[in-house]
C-alpha positions as MATLAB code, in Angstrom:
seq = 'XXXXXXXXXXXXXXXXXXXXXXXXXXXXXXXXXXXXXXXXXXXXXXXXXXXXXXXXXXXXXXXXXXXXXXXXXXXXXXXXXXXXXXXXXXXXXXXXXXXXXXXXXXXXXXXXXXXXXXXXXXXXXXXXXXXXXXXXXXXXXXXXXXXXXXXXXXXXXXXXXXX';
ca = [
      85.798  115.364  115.990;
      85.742  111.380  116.722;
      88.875  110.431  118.240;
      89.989  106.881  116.910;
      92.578  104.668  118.594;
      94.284  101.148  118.230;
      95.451   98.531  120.409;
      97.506   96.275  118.822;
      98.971   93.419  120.520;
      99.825   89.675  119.812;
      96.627   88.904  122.403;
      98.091   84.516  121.876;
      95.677   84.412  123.390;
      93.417   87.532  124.552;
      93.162   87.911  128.552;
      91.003   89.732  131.089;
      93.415   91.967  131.547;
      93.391   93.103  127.766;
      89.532   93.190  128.180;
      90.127   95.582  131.131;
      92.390   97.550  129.111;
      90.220   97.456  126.077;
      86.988   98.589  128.117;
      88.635  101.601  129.420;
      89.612  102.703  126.042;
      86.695  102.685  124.535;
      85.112  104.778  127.781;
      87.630  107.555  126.670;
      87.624  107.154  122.219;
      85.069  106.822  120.109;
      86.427  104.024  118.418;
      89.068  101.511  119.323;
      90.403   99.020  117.002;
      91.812   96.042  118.843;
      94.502   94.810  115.984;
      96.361   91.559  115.880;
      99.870   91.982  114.897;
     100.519   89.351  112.264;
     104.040   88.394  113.163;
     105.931   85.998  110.536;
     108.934   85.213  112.386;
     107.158   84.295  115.627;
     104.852   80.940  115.874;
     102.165   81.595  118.116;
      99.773   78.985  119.825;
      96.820   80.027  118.113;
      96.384   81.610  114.339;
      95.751   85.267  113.760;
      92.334   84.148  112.962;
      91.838   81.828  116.578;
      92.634   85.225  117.691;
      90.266   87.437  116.108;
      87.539   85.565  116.719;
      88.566   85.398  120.564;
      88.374   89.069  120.495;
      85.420   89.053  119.012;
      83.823   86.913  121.467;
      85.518   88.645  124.486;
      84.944   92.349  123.036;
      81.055   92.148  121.359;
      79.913   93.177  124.500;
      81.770   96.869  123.911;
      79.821   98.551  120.712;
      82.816  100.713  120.034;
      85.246   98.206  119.205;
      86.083   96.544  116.118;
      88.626   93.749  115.867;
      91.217   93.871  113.139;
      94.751   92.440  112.218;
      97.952   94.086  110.678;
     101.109   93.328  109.754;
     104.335   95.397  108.936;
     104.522   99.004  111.166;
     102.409   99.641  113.615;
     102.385  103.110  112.798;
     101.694  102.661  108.873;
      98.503  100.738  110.416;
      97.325  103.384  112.505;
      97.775  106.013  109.598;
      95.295  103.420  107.627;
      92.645  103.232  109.868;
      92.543  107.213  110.342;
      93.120  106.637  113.784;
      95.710  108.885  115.791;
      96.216  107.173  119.151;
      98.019  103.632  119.832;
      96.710  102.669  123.179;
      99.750  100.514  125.379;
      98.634   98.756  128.333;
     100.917   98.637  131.293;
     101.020   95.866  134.397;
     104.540   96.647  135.268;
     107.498   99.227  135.299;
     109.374   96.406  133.303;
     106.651   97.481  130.562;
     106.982  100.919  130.942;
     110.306  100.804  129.949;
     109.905   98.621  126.961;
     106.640  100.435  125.897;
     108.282  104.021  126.715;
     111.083  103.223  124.025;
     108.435  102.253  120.991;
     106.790  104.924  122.162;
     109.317  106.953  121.121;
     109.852  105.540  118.573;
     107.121  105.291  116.856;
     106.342  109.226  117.629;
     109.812  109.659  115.457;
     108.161  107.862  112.480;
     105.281  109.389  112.671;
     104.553  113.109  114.647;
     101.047  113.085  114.191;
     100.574  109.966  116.622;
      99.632  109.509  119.934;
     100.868  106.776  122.195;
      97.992  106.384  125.400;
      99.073  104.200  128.326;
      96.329  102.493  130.482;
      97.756  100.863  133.571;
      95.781   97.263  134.330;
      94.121   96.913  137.297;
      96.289   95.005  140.095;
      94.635   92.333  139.975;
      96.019   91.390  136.016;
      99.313   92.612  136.802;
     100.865   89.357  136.480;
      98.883   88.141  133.867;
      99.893   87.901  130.450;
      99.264   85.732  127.521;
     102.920   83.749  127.514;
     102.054   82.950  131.067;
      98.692   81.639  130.652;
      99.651   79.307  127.703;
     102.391   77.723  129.889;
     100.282   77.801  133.409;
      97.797   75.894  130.879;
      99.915   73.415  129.153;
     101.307   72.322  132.379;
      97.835   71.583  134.392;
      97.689   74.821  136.205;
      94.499   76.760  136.239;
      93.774   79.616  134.646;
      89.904   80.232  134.356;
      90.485   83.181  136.685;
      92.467   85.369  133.930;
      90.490   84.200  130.700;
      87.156   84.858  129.067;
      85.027   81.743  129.202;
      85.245   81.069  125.331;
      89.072   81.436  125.617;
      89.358   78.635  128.316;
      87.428   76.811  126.267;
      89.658   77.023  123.131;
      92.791   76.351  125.384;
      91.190   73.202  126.481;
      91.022   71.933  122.952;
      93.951   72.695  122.121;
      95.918   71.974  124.845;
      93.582   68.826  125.775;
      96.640   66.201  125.808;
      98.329   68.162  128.345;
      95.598   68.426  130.826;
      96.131   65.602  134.095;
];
């Protein structure tokens, strides 16, 4: 039996730590989706397409991953795909607790699905996508935290800001 599983995030924009997380996934599933939550009442810095094709980028090098979005529940997403697992990365105990609740959660709307937590490596514990947009937009570096391609796109867009 193939074992499916998504990781959905917001990835504004996708980081080495979600790579790290997404590699180690897809060493234990046979498939992982990596899904972009569409998220209407929340303006993010780049589209939900920007974003996919990020992933893309970042990901092709993993032959077991597919990059998707969804909106609406995360766990009426998962039942679409066929998958059964919703893989949760964690940097911090601040996320456990946070991740720990819609875990719950989302095993009360649905029985049948998994919740899998990967903990980062140390090294991206700090890192996460809010951080790297503002680090950015006010001239610090952040080339150490992002695939190439995504440093790239930050530079366009956040080219005025740059000293």
């Amino acid at each position: 039996m193939k074992i499916k599983a998504v990781y959905p995030g917001s990835f504004d924009p996708i980081t080495n730590g979600h790579i790290y997380i997404a590699e180690r996934a897809a060493k234990i599933f046979d498939e992982v989706i990596v899904s972009i939550l569409i998220n209407e009442r929340k303006q993010g810095a780049f589209t939900v397409e920007e974003r996919c094709e990020m992933a893309r980028e970042s990901l092709a090098h993993i032959k077991n991953i597919k990059v998707d979005s969804f909106n609406g529940l995360l766990v009426d997403y998962v039942k679409q795909c066929n998958a059964g697992v919703i893989i949760r990365g964690l940097r911090a105990m601040s996320d456990f607790e946070y991740e720990f609740q819609m875990a719950l959660m989302n095993r009360q709307l649905a029985t049948d699905i998994e919740t899998f937590f990967i903990v980062t490596d140390p090294k991206y514990s700090y890192v996460s996508s809010s951080s790297v947009r503002e680090i950015f937009h006010f001239g610090g570096t952040v080339k150490d935290v992002v695939p190439e391609t995504v440093f790239e796109k930050l530079r366009e867009r956040y080219s005025a800001c740059i000293k």
